[in-house]
Amino acid sequence: MKIIKRFLLFILLLICFKSHADKLEKGFEKLKVFDYFAAKEYFEKTLEDEPAAAAYGLSKIYSIEKNPFYNTDSARKYILFSDSVFKNLKEKTKKNYIQFNVTDSSIHILNDYICNDAFKKSQQNNSVEVYNHYIQNFATCSRISEFIALRDSAAFRDAQVQNKSNAFKEFLSLYPHSAQYRKALSKYEELIYIENTSDSSIESYEHFMSNFPENPYCSTAEKMIYTLSVPDKIVSQYIFYVRKYKNTRFSAEAWHEIYKLSVKEYTPQSFDKFKSEFPDYPFPEELTNDFQLQNYFFLPFKEKDKWGYINELGDLMIKPSFEEAALFSDGLAAVSKKGKYGYIDKAGKTIIEFQFQDAEAFHNESAIIKKDTLYGLIDKNGKFLIQPRYQELSEATDDIFMAVKNEKSGYLHKNGEKVTEFIFDLAGDFINGYAVVNKNEKYGLINEVGDFKVELKFADLNFIQNGLLKALSENESWGILNVNGDTILPFIYDDIGEFQNHRALVAINGKCGYVNEQGELMIPIKYFYSSVMLNTGQFQGGYSLLKQKNKSVLIDTTGKVISFSGYEDYSHPSGGFFPIKKKKKWGYADSNGKIKIPCRFEFVETFDEGFAIFKQNKLTGLIDTTGKEFIPPTYEDIKVLEYAILVRSNNKYGLLNKEGILLIPCLYDKIEFISSTIAKAIDKKGLTYINLNSGKIIFNSSKN
């Protein structure tokens, strides 16, 4: 009886197996003819008894895009299920599945296809949520690292759109291993600085430095505190700063400013008073040295092929022993011996040994040097602030140096740390915290920490005022941007000039007009334009000289035309004196056209400090505001300078003092000003020092 029961059970199982096998086979047959509804039904009925093959068939249905059941999540679920079951099947069963093309290889091929399809679909959506979904559900796919990279990129994009520190903080927290982490951190630090100092007050900068001491913008905040603390640059403000902010980056500079402003005359009384008022002055040795030597201006002079120093009285201060000698700056002077440069103090003592191929003057307690063909930066103790590793090193702006390494430009901080990588073809000086850079013939703008404020996409980029730049687009049209990259003036112009008197010239189609700093057209574009007008068409003293119908047109900043009937031409005014031309002669009128100085000169220039240059018989002189000849027309050229009047005759230069008295005859090839009281004249015989107050020759190399 038991044998009969077992036989019947075997027959029943055989019938069931045959039934399941038939349904599985029908499922694959229906799949071949694209009858997805029937195939799906057969596979679902055999899933429990034939899981590996049925799950494969279901995954196949769900992975085919052009059918109503298409779903990558379901396709992924069933192929993973099929794979896990298939691994544990008996070899006999695996061989039986070959007829349905269900093999280890086909399972993995389908799995890869589903993974790639999911990757493509996620790219089309391109959202963090979708990427996270696929990362969670497709974690074992070979392209998971690409999923993660795309997710991170999308998250960074979303943070950029929000442009808030919290958004970048969340990004940094969620994606610490992303490729955008450094950029996000930099942006987070910048936004933290901006958000916490939006009112630009000393208090906000203090709180920022206290709350975020590791933020790289602390140095910018420290500078702003210093700048805001001394708005008028007077002693009391510097005192307040050094008392409140001890041992900061700018405390030494503030102390030196206190000293410079307090000690106007280098007398014992002045030094004693200063030491009494400021017993905590941190540089007592400098004070003592200045007391002894600062009264004198040291002048390099040459004697028997060696250089030394004399003072402004001609007294010998340092014996000639150097091959070259420069002026003193910050208490030190660069000199050379045996082809090497070092630095000495005013006592003639070597402070920094002779070791450099070249050495520049000290500024702000540091100097650029050249060692072994490369440039670096040292402090007054000779310690390297920037190691000599650079082909070029420019003068600093706000403690940031432009440097060249391996033919590429970048920026360094005074402490030697890199502000940017060396990736630029050109790198400009920083102007109020921003610098224009060039790479691959494209221009952009960076800030003091090296972040791009304007991306590298313009054919040209130039500052035309603090905070404003003119930019040349790829279609060769000019526009105006602010330092944040916002467009102030659209890119439609042929040329744009610099701002003067709150007006900038703009030109299009051979005509020009003027805009203000907000990009508003203040003077219509109707005047003749040529490229020279980028200079000649600038406003000077509230007026600009333009051309219309081959005639000069003088306008003010409102666009009002200043006309003078009966005159042939006119030029830029100054101090109420309008140069006018009548019968081919020049003179001056007031704003109403009334003659102030008759038209009797071949040519006149604008008045400056009460004097104007004029020409008569092709020679140059000076007149005062009454029209009286202050200097007769006896020179080829005249330039009124800060300390004296430079004149040229027979192609040689001389000097007059501000009273018009001859100090130096026109005998020299070149004249330079060493200070407000000393001039250096150079000719073939050598150099001569002259005291501008007395006209006395201090030193003449031709007599040595």
mmCIF file of N, CA, C and O in Angstrom, residues 599-629:
data_model
loop_
_atom_site.group_PDB
_atom_site.id
_atom_site.type_symbol
_atom_site.label_atom_id
_atom_site.label_comp_id
_atom_site.label_asym_id
_atom_site.label_seq_id
_atom_site.Cartn_x
_atom_site.Cartn_y
_atom_site.Cartn_z
ATOM 1 N N CYS A 599 43.411 136.645 -26.719
ATOM 2 C CA CYS A 599 43.882 135.608 -27.632
ATOM 3 C C CYS A 599 45.123 136.111 -28.370
ATOM 4 O O CYS A 599 45.021 136.778 -29.415
ATOM 5 N N ARG A 600 46.290 135.744 -27.804
ATOM 6 C CA ARG A 600 47.538 136.227 -28.404
ATOM 7 C C ARG A 600 48.627 135.151 -28.443
ATOM 8 O O ARG A 600 49.768 135.435 -28.808
ATOM 9 N N PHE A 601 48.266 133.918 -28.111
ATOM 10 C CA PHE A 601 49.264 132.852 -28.038
ATOM 11 C C PHE A 601 49.046 131.834 -29.156
ATOM 12 O O PHE A 601 47.929 131.616 -29.616
ATOM 13 N N GLU A 602 50.156 131.205 -29.572
ATOM 14 C CA GLU A 602 50.052 130.153 -30.586
ATOM 15 C C GLU A 602 49.299 128.938 -30.039
ATOM 16 O O GLU A 602 48.567 128.264 -30.762
ATOM 17 N N PHE A 603 49.494 128.671 -28.749
ATOM 18 C CA PHE A 603 48.841 127.531 -28.119
ATOM 19 C C PHE A 603 48.863 127.718 -26.604
ATOM 20 O O PHE A 603 49.790 128.323 -26.060
ATOM 21 N N VAL A 604 47.838 127.222 -25.927
ATOM 22 C CA VAL A 604 47.807 127.275 -24.462
ATOM 23 C C VAL A 604 47.317 125.940 -23.913
ATOM 24 O O VAL A 604 46.621 125.191 -24.593
ATOM 25 N N GLU A 605 47.693 125.654 -22.673
ATOM 26 C CA GLU A 605 47.215 124.465 -21.980
ATOM 27 C C GLU A 605 46.356 124.879 -20.791
ATOM 28 O O GLU A 605 46.227 126.070 -20.477
ATOM 29 N N THR A 606 45.797 123.910 -20.112
ATOM 30 C CA THR A 606 44.927 124.167 -18.966
ATOM 31 C C THR A 606 45.735 124.712 -17.787
ATOM 32 O O THR A 606 46.884 124.317 -17.565
ATOM 33 N N PHE A 607 45.121 125.603 -17.009
ATOM 34 C CA PHE A 607 45.778 126.127 -15.815
ATOM 35 C C PHE A 607 45.916 125.033 -14.768
ATOM 36 O O PHE A 607 45.014 124.216 -14.562
ATOM 37 N N ASP A 608 47.074 125.030 -14.104
ATOM 38 C CA ASP A 608 47.342 124.079 -13.032
ATOM 39 C C ASP A 608 48.122 124.798 -11.943
ATOM 40 O O ASP A 608 49.220 125.320 -12.190
ATOM 41 N N GLU A 609 47.524 124.851 -10.747
ATOM 42 C CA GLU A 609 48.127 125.535 -9.605
ATOM 43 C C GLU A 609 48.485 126.987 -9.936
ATOM 44 O O GLU A 609 49.526 127.508 -9.528
ATOM 45 N N GLY A 610 47.602 127.635 -10.685
ATOM 46 C CA GLY A 610 47.772 129.059 -10.954
ATOM 47 C C GLY A 610 48.625 129.400 -12.151
ATOM 48 O O GLY A 610 48.837 130.586 -12.441
ATOM 49 N N PHE A 611 49.124 128.364 -12.876
ATOM 50 C CA PHE A 611 49.969 128.626 -14.034
ATOM 51 C C PHE A 611 49.509 127.787 -15.220
ATOM 52 O O PHE A 611 48.950 126.702 -15.051
ATOM 53 N N ALA A 612 49.774 128.323 -16.412
ATOM 54 C CA ALA A 612 49.442 127.601 -17.639
ATOM 55 C C ALA A 612 50.605 127.712 -18.612
ATOM 56 O O ALA A 612 51.260 128.758 -18.718
ATOM 57 N N ILE A 613 50.840 126.614 -19.328
ATOM 58 C CA ILE A 613 51.887 126.591 -20.352
ATOM 59 C C ILE A 613 51.349 127.229 -21.626
ATOM 60 O O ILE A 613 50.212 127.012 -22.021
ATOM 61 N N PHE A 614 52.176 128.055 -22.270
ATOM 62 C CA PHE A 614 51.793 128.645 -23.554
ATOM 63 C C PHE A 614 52.963 128.525 -24.521
ATOM 64 O O PHE A 614 54.111 128.296 -24.115
ATOM 65 N N LYS A 615 52.649 128.675 -25.820
ATOM 66 C CA LYS A 615 53.687 128.645 -26.850
ATOM 67 C C LYS A 615 53.627 129.913 -27.676
ATOM 68 O O LYS A 615 52.550 130.400 -28.020
ATOM 69 N N GLN A 616 54.839 130.390 -27.961
ATOM 70 C CA GLN A 616 54.968 131.594 -28.794
ATOM 71 C C GLN A 616 56.241 131.432 -29.611
ATOM 72 O O GLN A 616 57.310 131.122 -29.049
ATOM 73 N N ASN A 617 56.106 131.603 -30.921
ATOM 74 C CA ASN A 617 57.263 131.409 -31.810
ATOM 75 C C ASN A 617 57.892 130.027 -31.605
ATOM 76 O O ASN A 617 59.120 129.886 -31.559
ATOM 77 N N LYS A 618 57.027 129.049 -31.415
ATOM 78 C CA LYS A 618 57.413 127.642 -31.261
ATOM 79 C C LYS A 618 58.196 127.367 -29.983
ATOM 80 O O LYS A 618 58.736 126.268 -29.808
ATOM 81 N N LEU A 619 58.268 128.329 -29.076
ATOM 82 C CA LEU A 619 58.921 128.131 -27.786
ATOM 83 C C LEU A 619 57.887 128.200 -26.671
ATOM 84 O O LEU A 619 56.795 128.751 -26.839
ATOM 85 N N THR A 620 58.253 127.652 -25.523
ATOM 86 C CA THR A 620 57.301 127.462 -24.437
ATOM 87 C C THR A 620 57.632 128.339 -23.243
ATOM 88 O O THR A 620 58.803 128.518 -22.885
ATOM 89 N N GLY A 621 56.553 128.876 -22.608
ATOM 90 C CA GLY A 621 56.706 129.651 -21.382
ATOM 91 C C GLY A 621 55.540 129.380 -20.452
ATOM 92 O O GLY A 621 54.708 128.506 -20.703
ATOM 93 N N LEU A 622 55.464 130.163 -19.361
ATOM 94 C CA LEU A 622 54.382 130.050 -18.388
ATOM 95 C C LEU A 622 53.749 131.401 -18.171
ATOM 96 O O LEU A 622 54.442 132.430 -18.113
ATOM 97 N N ILE A 623 52.406 131.420 -18.029
ATOM 98 C CA ILE A 623 51.696 132.646 -17.640
ATOM 99 C C ILE A 623 50.941 132.377 -16.351
ATOM 100 O O ILE A 623 50.625 131.235 -16.015
ATOM 101 N N ASP A 624 50.662 133.462 -15.606
ATOM 102 C CA ASP A 624 49.814 133.322 -14.427
ATOM 103 C C ASP A 624 48.370 133.655 -14.813
ATOM 104 O O ASP A 624 48.065 133.888 -15.980
ATOM 105 N N THR A 625 47.477 133.688 -13.844
ATOM 106 C CA THR A 625 46.055 133.876 -14.135
ATOM 107 C C THR A 625 45.706 135.290 -14.589
ATOM 108 O O THR A 625 44.583 135.531 -15.028
ATOM 109 N N THR A 626 46.668 136.205 -14.507
ATOM 110 C CA THR A 626 46.425 137.555 -15.035
ATOM 111 C C THR A 626 46.869 137.668 -16.489
ATOM 112 O O THR A 626 46.637 138.690 -17.133
ATOM 113 N N GLY A 627 47.531 136.612 -16.980
ATOM 114 C CA GLY A 627 48.060 136.648 -18.342
ATOM 115 C C GLY A 627 49.486 137.122 -18.397
ATOM 116 O O GLY A 627 50.099 137.151 -19.464
ATOM 117 N N LYS A 628 50.053 137.448 -17.224
ATOM 118 C CA LYS A 628 51.435 137.914 -17.178
ATOM 119 C C LYS A 628 52.383 136.750 -17.390
ATOM 120 O O LYS A 628 52.165 135.651 -16.893
ATOM 121 N N GLU A 629 53.453 137.004 -18.144
ATOM 122 C CA GLU A 629 54.451 135.974 -18.393
ATOM 123 C C GLU A 629 55.271 135.735 -17.132
ATOM 124 O O GLU A 629 56.036 136.590 -16.699
#
